[in-house]
């Protein structure tokens, strides 16, 4: 962790601390802040089902790690099975001043974004940052619904930044870039093999030295590599400035 914080040269680092017990979360949170993290991220475990259980867990977790540590609330029901309605998220934000950001990964979740931003505009909820995940699959519309940006992975993170920046003043240009990358985004979203696709491309781009995933992670077979190279060739035609290589 210390090496990562040092390598990013002052950019804020958020560390995921979700764990079965509060003691482990507190230990990791304190160590993360000691190493220079800007904050931590947590999400209620799968056992939390009712609204009261969810809000109570977050309240207790925030107290356990220390209410002086800023935290991101991750809303990712497809992965955790925990469903947080907008009113639950609002309650968490209002009850926990140390909650400073929402990582929005509900799917579909565009209306949730609209609801939360409307409450902020109406003074019914304090303002927080909202960054989106899910591999950027809906980033173009999420920006239009009020998201501040992306907090996710993709083989071309520059595209995510360009879409975020352009969405503020040239929506059509943002959509053009996003549309050019959408076939590859979709391919990278395949369950199981998606991370292997991303690491394969990142290695081709020179960003990492090895594409291997930790065991038992999958590896790309020759057919998949051919498909990825075809997607990259087509991407270069539509977005020549993307920095892709199809070799």
mmCIF file of C-alpha atoms in Angstrom:
data_model
loop_
_atom_site.group_PDB
_atom_site.id
_atom_site.type_symbol
_atom_site.label_atom_id
_atom_site.label_comp_id
_atom_site.label_asym_id
_atom_site.label_seq_id
_atom_site.Cartn_x
_atom_site.Cartn_y
_atom_site.Cartn_z
ATOM 1 C CA UNK A 1 0.000 0.000 0.000
ATOM 2 C CA UNK A 2 2.830 2.395 0.852
ATOM 3 C CA UNK A 3 4.367 1.803 -2.591
ATOM 4 C CA UNK A 4 1.056 2.520 -4.331
ATOM 5 C CA UNK A 5 0.417 5.746 -2.429
ATOM 6 C CA UNK A 6 3.967 6.874 -3.187
ATOM 7 C CA UNK A 7 3.728 5.955 -6.879
ATOM 8 C CA UNK A 8 0.605 8.000 -7.623
ATOM 9 C CA UNK A 9 2.395 11.223 -6.727
ATOM 10 C CA UNK A 10 -0.172 12.934 -4.545
ATOM 11 C CA UNK A 11 -3.343 11.723 -6.241
ATOM 12 C CA UNK A 12 -5.992 10.638 -3.713
ATOM 13 C CA UNK A 13 -6.110 6.920 -2.946
ATOM 14 C CA UNK A 14 -9.207 5.186 -1.572
ATOM 15 C CA UNK A 15 -8.701 1.805 0.108
ATOM 16 C CA UNK A 16 -11.433 -0.817 0.303
ATOM 17 C CA UNK A 17 -11.759 -2.088 3.860
ATOM 18 C CA UNK A 18 -14.919 -4.223 3.784
ATOM 19 C CA UNK A 19 -14.460 -7.273 6.019
ATOM 20 C CA UNK A 20 -16.618 -9.628 8.124
ATOM 21 C CA UNK A 21 -15.675 -7.904 11.389
ATOM 22 C CA UNK A 22 -15.283 -4.304 12.521
ATOM 23 C CA UNK A 23 -11.934 -4.990 14.195
ATOM 24 C CA UNK A 24 -10.354 -5.966 10.887
ATOM 25 C CA UNK A 25 -11.937 -2.953 9.181
ATOM 26 C CA UNK A 26 -10.611 -0.600 11.842
ATOM 27 C CA UNK A 27 -7.110 -2.042 11.617
ATOM 28 C CA UNK A 28 -6.996 -1.715 7.833
ATOM 29 C CA UNK A 29 -8.547 1.765 7.910
ATOM 30 C CA UNK A 30 -6.005 3.074 10.408
ATOM 31 C CA UNK A 31 -3.098 1.523 8.517
ATOM 32 C CA UNK A 32 -4.403 2.948 5.231
ATOM 33 C CA UNK A 33 -4.613 6.462 6.624
ATOM 34 C CA UNK A 34 -1.162 6.065 8.179
ATOM 35 C CA UNK A 35 0.228 5.275 4.726
ATOM 36 C CA UNK A 36 -1.379 8.379 3.239
ATOM 37 C CA UNK A 37 -4.740 7.248 1.875
ATOM 38 C CA UNK A 38 -7.356 9.955 1.369
ATOM 39 C CA UNK A 39 -10.111 7.735 2.728
ATOM 40 C CA UNK A 40 -11.590 4.248 2.770
ATOM 41 C CA UNK A 41 -14.477 2.452 1.082
ATOM 42 C CA UNK A 42 -16.976 0.087 2.649
ATOM 43 C CA UNK A 43 -20.131 -1.774 1.703
ATOM 44 C CA UNK A 44 -22.569 -3.676 3.927
ATOM 45 C CA UNK A 45 -22.123 -7.479 3.852
ATOM 46 C CA UNK A 46 -24.616 -9.809 2.197
ATOM 47 C CA UNK A 47 -26.262 -10.680 5.517
ATOM 48 C CA UNK A 48 -27.676 -7.152 5.767
ATOM 49 C CA UNK A 49 -31.134 -7.320 4.209
ATOM 50 C CA UNK A 50 -33.502 -4.830 5.819
ATOM 51 C CA UNK A 51 -33.156 -1.058 5.710
ATOM 52 C CA UNK A 52 -32.599 -1.006 9.473
ATOM 53 C CA UNK A 53 -29.856 -3.623 9.248
ATOM 54 C CA UNK A 54 -28.084 -1.736 6.466
ATOM 55 C CA UNK A 55 -28.186 1.690 8.103
ATOM 56 C CA UNK A 56 -27.263 0.209 11.477
ATOM 57 C CA UNK A 57 -24.278 -1.634 10.037
ATOM 58 C CA UNK A 58 -22.926 1.487 8.338
ATOM 59 C CA UNK A 59 -23.447 3.555 11.491
ATOM 60 C CA UNK A 60 -21.561 1.032 13.605
ATOM 61 C CA UNK A 61 -18.836 0.586 10.995
ATOM 62 C CA UNK A 62 -18.242 4.341 10.789
ATOM 63 C CA UNK A 63 -17.903 4.536 14.557
ATOM 64 C CA UNK A 64 -15.641 1.493 14.663
ATOM 65 C CA UNK A 65 -13.085 2.810 12.167
ATOM 66 C CA UNK A 66 -13.222 6.312 13.623
ATOM 67 C CA UNK A 67 -15.582 9.099 12.660
ATOM 68 C CA UNK A 68 -12.615 11.249 11.640
ATOM 69 C CA UNK A 69 -11.850 8.895 8.727
ATOM 70 C CA UNK A 70 -13.734 9.854 5.538
ATOM 71 C CA UNK A 71 -15.408 6.930 3.844
ATOM 72 C CA UNK A 72 -16.990 6.041 0.525
ATOM 73 C CA UNK A 73 -20.243 4.078 0.555
ATOM 74 C CA UNK A 74 -20.178 1.449 -2.181
ATOM 75 C CA UNK A 75 -23.564 0.545 -3.640
ATOM 76 C CA UNK A 76 -22.987 -2.607 -5.703
ATOM 77 C CA UNK A 77 -26.028 -4.889 -5.320
ATOM 78 C CA UNK A 78 -25.149 -7.176 -8.239
ATOM 79 C CA UNK A 79 -21.990 -8.201 -6.354
ATOM 80 C CA UNK A 80 -23.125 -8.032 -2.730
ATOM 81 C CA UNK A 81 -26.838 -8.783 -2.903
ATOM 82 C CA UNK A 82 -27.433 -5.748 -0.661
ATOM 83 C CA UNK A 83 -30.098 -3.447 -2.091
ATOM 84 C CA UNK A 84 -30.010 0.165 -0.910
ATOM 85 C CA UNK A 85 -32.953 2.280 -2.000
ATOM 86 C CA UNK A 86 -32.318 6.017 -2.479
ATOM 87 C CA UNK A 87 -33.970 6.794 0.862
ATOM 88 C CA UNK A 88 -31.575 4.384 2.607
ATOM 89 C CA UNK A 89 -28.563 6.044 1.004
ATOM 90 C CA UNK A 90 -29.924 9.437 2.030
ATOM 91 C CA UNK A 91 -30.347 8.256 5.619
ATOM 92 C CA UNK A 92 -26.778 6.940 5.684
ATOM 93 C CA UNK A 93 -25.438 10.232 4.335
ATOM 94 C CA UNK A 94 -27.421 12.304 6.813
ATOM 95 C CA UNK A 95 -26.529 10.130 9.812
ATOM 96 C CA UNK A 96 -22.825 9.817 9.043
ATOM 97 C CA UNK A 97 -20.923 13.075 8.416
ATOM 98 C CA UNK A 98 -17.810 11.055 7.557
ATOM 99 C CA UNK A 99 -19.585 9.609 4.501
ATOM 100 C CA UNK A 100 -18.232 11.882 1.778
ATOM 101 C CA UNK A 101 -18.831 9.923 -1.410
ATOM 102 C CA UNK A 102 -21.055 7.317 -3.027
ATOM 103 C CA UNK A 103 -19.604 4.747 -5.390
ATOM 104 C CA UNK A 104 -22.638 4.131 -7.543
ATOM 105 C CA UNK A 105 -22.730 0.666 -9.106
ATOM 106 C CA UNK A 106 -26.401 -0.193 -9.129
ATOM 107 C CA UNK A 107 -27.546 -1.634 -12.449
ATOM 108 C CA UNK A 108 -29.863 -0.229 -13.681
ATOM 109 C CA UNK A 109 -29.313 2.813 -11.509
ATOM 110 C CA UNK A 110 -29.765 5.972 -13.556
ATOM 111 C CA UNK A 111 -32.995 6.916 -11.795
ATOM 112 C CA UNK A 112 -31.270 6.496 -8.428
ATOM 113 C CA UNK A 113 -28.695 9.096 -9.503
ATOM 114 C CA UNK A 114 -31.437 11.485 -10.548
ATOM 115 C CA UNK A 115 -33.292 11.052 -7.252
ATOM 116 C CA UNK A 116 -30.220 11.676 -5.107
ATOM 117 C CA UNK A 117 -29.200 14.773 -7.047
ATOM 118 C CA UNK A 118 -32.747 16.135 -6.937
ATOM 119 C CA UNK A 119 -32.800 15.789 -3.149
ATOM 120 C CA UNK A 120 -29.519 17.664 -2.950
ATOM 121 C CA UNK A 121 -30.861 20.477 -5.117
ATOM 122 C CA UNK A 122 -33.987 20.659 -2.964
ATOM 123 C CA UNK A 123 -31.957 20.807 0.234
ATOM 124 C CA UNK A 124 -33.301 17.440 1.398
ATOM 125 C CA UNK A 125 -29.860 15.808 1.475
ATOM 126 C CA UNK A 126 -26.384 17.197 1.959
ATOM 127 C CA UNK A 127 -24.104 17.269 -1.059
ATOM 128 C CA UNK A 128 -21.592 14.472 -1.609
ATOM 129 C CA UNK A 129 -19.465 13.289 -4.521
ATOM 130 C CA UNK A 130 -20.806 10.471 -6.693
ATOM 131 C CA UNK A 131 -18.436 8.362 -8.777
ATOM 132 C CA UNK A 132 -19.591 5.439 -10.900
ATOM 133 C CA UNK A 133 -18.262 1.942 -11.520
ATOM 134 C CA UNK A 134 -19.442 -1.091 -13.489
ATOM 135 C CA UNK A 135 -16.525 -0.780 -15.888
ATOM 136 C CA UNK A 136 -17.876 2.508 -17.222
ATOM 137 C CA UNK A 137 -20.669 0.749 -19.123
ATOM 138 C CA UNK A 138 -23.142 3.572 -18.491
ATOM 139 C CA UNK A 139 -20.742 6.459 -17.917
ATOM 140 C CA UNK A 140 -22.137 8.596 -20.738
ATOM 141 C CA UNK A 141 -25.637 8.653 -19.263
ATOM 142 C CA UNK A 142 -24.428 8.633 -15.658
ATOM 143 C CA UNK A 143 -22.638 11.924 -16.264
ATOM 144 C CA UNK A 144 -25.849 13.420 -17.644
ATOM 145 C CA UNK A 145 -27.743 12.201 -14.555
ATOM 146 C CA UNK A 146 -25.402 14.005 -12.169
ATOM 147 C CA UNK A 147 -22.377 11.794 -11.526
ATOM 148 C CA UNK A 148 -19.079 13.561 -10.875
ATOM 149 C CA UNK A 149 -16.959 10.994 -12.675
ATOM 150 C CA UNK A 150 -15.789 7.396 -12.776
ATOM 151 C CA UNK A 151 -14.065 5.176 -10.233
ATOM 152 C CA UNK A 152 -13.639 2.004 -12.208
ATOM 153 C CA UNK A 153 -11.324 -0.025 -14.402
ATOM 154 C CA UNK A 154 -10.943 -0.124 -18.172
ATOM 155 C CA UNK A 155 -8.017 -0.850 -20.465
ATOM 156 C CA UNK A 156 -8.153 2.773 -21.680
ATOM 157 C CA UNK A 157 -8.679 4.915 -18.568
ATOM 158 C CA UNK A 158 -7.917 7.974 -20.699
ATOM 159 C CA UNK A 159 -11.272 7.442 -22.399
ATOM 160 C CA UNK A 160 -13.071 7.618 -19.072
ATOM 161 C CA UNK A 161 -11.350 10.902 -18.281
ATOM 162 C CA UNK A 162 -12.142 12.339 -21.724
ATOM 163 C CA UNK A 163 -15.813 11.410 -21.455
ATOM 164 C CA UNK A 164 -16.052 12.948 -17.988
ATOM 165 C CA UNK A 165 -14.392 16.177 -19.123
ATOM 166 C CA UNK A 166 -16.335 16.501 -22.376
ATOM 167 C CA UNK A 167 -19.675 15.735 -20.713
ATOM 168 C CA UNK A 168 -19.467 19.102 -18.977
ATOM 169 C CA UNK A 169 -19.464 21.153 -22.180
ATOM 170 C CA UNK A 170 -19.824 18.945 -25.296
ATOM 171 C CA UNK A 171 -22.168 16.025 -24.770
ATOM 172 C CA UNK A 172 -22.119 14.902 -28.400
ATOM 173 C CA UNK A 173 -18.322 14.738 -28.493
ATOM 174 C CA UNK A 174 -18.369 12.748 -25.256
ATOM 175 C CA UNK A 175 -20.875 10.327 -26.784
ATOM 176 C CA UNK A 176 -18.783 9.932 -29.937
ATOM 177 C CA UNK A 177 -15.751 8.849 -27.929
ATOM 178 C CA UNK A 178 -17.799 6.614 -25.652
ATOM 179 C CA UNK A 179 -19.538 4.940 -28.596
ATOM 180 C CA UNK A 180 -16.180 4.167 -30.210
ATOM 181 C CA UNK A 181 -15.083 2.268 -27.110
ATOM 182 C CA UNK A 182 -18.400 0.593 -26.312
ATOM 183 C CA UNK A 183 -17.732 -2.715 -28.150
ATOM 184 C CA UNK A 184 -14.498 -3.189 -26.205
ATOM 185 C CA UNK A 185 -16.142 -2.060 -22.963
ATOM 186 C CA UNK A 186 -18.806 -4.698 -23.485
ATOM 187 C CA UNK A 187 -16.244 -7.400 -24.242
ATOM 188 C CA UNK A 188 -14.286 -6.477 -21.132
ATOM 189 C CA UNK A 189 -17.433 -6.806 -19.001
ATOM 190 C CA UNK A 190 -17.680 -10.559 -19.500
ATOM 191 C CA UNK A 191 -17.915 -12.304 -16.165
ATOM 192 C CA UNK A 192 -14.776 -14.191 -15.258
ATOM 193 C CA UNK A 193 -12.662 -13.414 -18.308
ATOM 194 C CA UNK A 194 -13.074 -9.631 -18.282
ATOM 195 C CA UNK A 195 -10.053 -8.893 -16.110
ATOM 196 C CA UNK A 196 -7.907 -11.134 -18.304
ATOM 197 C CA UNK A 197 -8.962 -9.057 -21.317
ATOM 198 C CA UNK A 198 -8.081 -5.832 -19.541
ATOM 199 C CA UNK A 199 -4.676 -7.046 -18.385
ATOM 200 C CA UNK A 200 -3.875 -8.427 -21.852
ATOM 201 C CA UNK A 201 -4.492 -5.003 -23.385
ATOM 202 C CA UNK A 202 -2.659 -3.161 -20.620
ATOM 203 C CA UNK A 203 0.367 -5.364 -21.255
ATOM 204 C CA UNK A 204 0.156 -4.625 -24.977
ATOM 205 C CA UNK A 205 0.094 -0.926 -24.116
ATOM 206 C CA UNK A 206 3.189 -1.262 -21.935
ATOM 207 C CA UNK A 207 1.377 -0.316 -18.736
ATOM 208 C CA UNK A 208 2.131 -3.602 -16.957
ATOM 209 C CA UNK A 209 4.814 -6.235 -17.374
ATOM 210 C CA UNK A 210 2.660 -9.358 -17.108
ATOM 211 C CA UNK A 211 -0.916 -10.214 -18.045
ATOM 212 C CA UNK A 212 -1.294 -13.278 -15.810
ATOM 213 C CA UNK A 213 -4.079 -13.381 -13.236
ATOM 214 C CA UNK A 214 -3.699 -14.953 -9.850
ATOM 215 C CA UNK A 215 -4.716 -18.608 -9.759
ATOM 216 C CA UNK A 216 -7.434 -19.729 -10.416
ATOM 217 C CA UNK A 217 -8.036 -16.743 -12.678
ATOM 218 C CA UNK A 218 -8.640 -17.521 -16.377
ATOM 219 C CA UNK A 219 -6.244 -16.909 -19.246
ATOM 220 C CA UNK A 220 -7.176 -15.749 -22.732
ATOM 221 C CA UNK A 221 -7.141 -18.482 -25.343
ATOM 222 C CA UNK A 222 -6.084 -17.825 -28.925
ATOM 223 C CA UNK A 223 -9.646 -17.256 -30.131
ATOM 224 C CA UNK A 224 -10.202 -14.556 -27.524
ATOM 225 C CA UNK A 225 -6.902 -12.864 -28.389
ATOM 226 C CA UNK A 226 -7.927 -12.716 -32.043
ATOM 227 C CA UNK A 227 -11.245 -11.148 -31.065
ATOM 228 C CA UNK A 228 -9.556 -8.552 -28.860
ATOM 229 C CA UNK A 229 -7.115 -7.618 -31.628
ATOM 230 C CA UNK A 230 -10.032 -7.143 -34.017
ATOM 231 C CA UNK A 231 -11.779 -4.895 -31.509
ATOM 232 C CA UNK A 232 -8.590 -2.861 -31.111
ATOM 233 C CA UNK A 233 -8.195 -2.444 -34.878
ATOM 234 C CA UNK A 234 -11.748 -1.160 -35.121
ATOM 235 C CA UNK A 235 -11.241 1.109 -32.121
ATOM 236 C CA UNK A 236 -8.206 2.744 -33.737
ATOM 237 C CA UNK A 237 -10.311 3.580 -36.798
ATOM 238 C CA UNK A 238 -12.924 5.375 -34.691
ATOM 239 C CA UNK A 239 -10.638 6.877 -32.053
ATOM 240 C CA UNK A 240 -7.126 7.283 -33.526
ATOM 241 C CA UNK A 241 -5.962 9.182 -30.439
ATOM 242 C CA UNK A 242 -6.800 6.384 -28.003
ATOM 243 C CA UNK A 243 -3.259 5.022 -27.874
ATOM 244 C CA UNK A 244 -4.311 1.499 -28.858
ATOM 245 C CA UNK A 245 -2.127 -1.058 -30.579
ATOM 246 C CA UNK A 246 -3.544 -4.074 -32.408
ATOM 247 C CA UNK A 247 -0.264 -5.949 -32.760
#
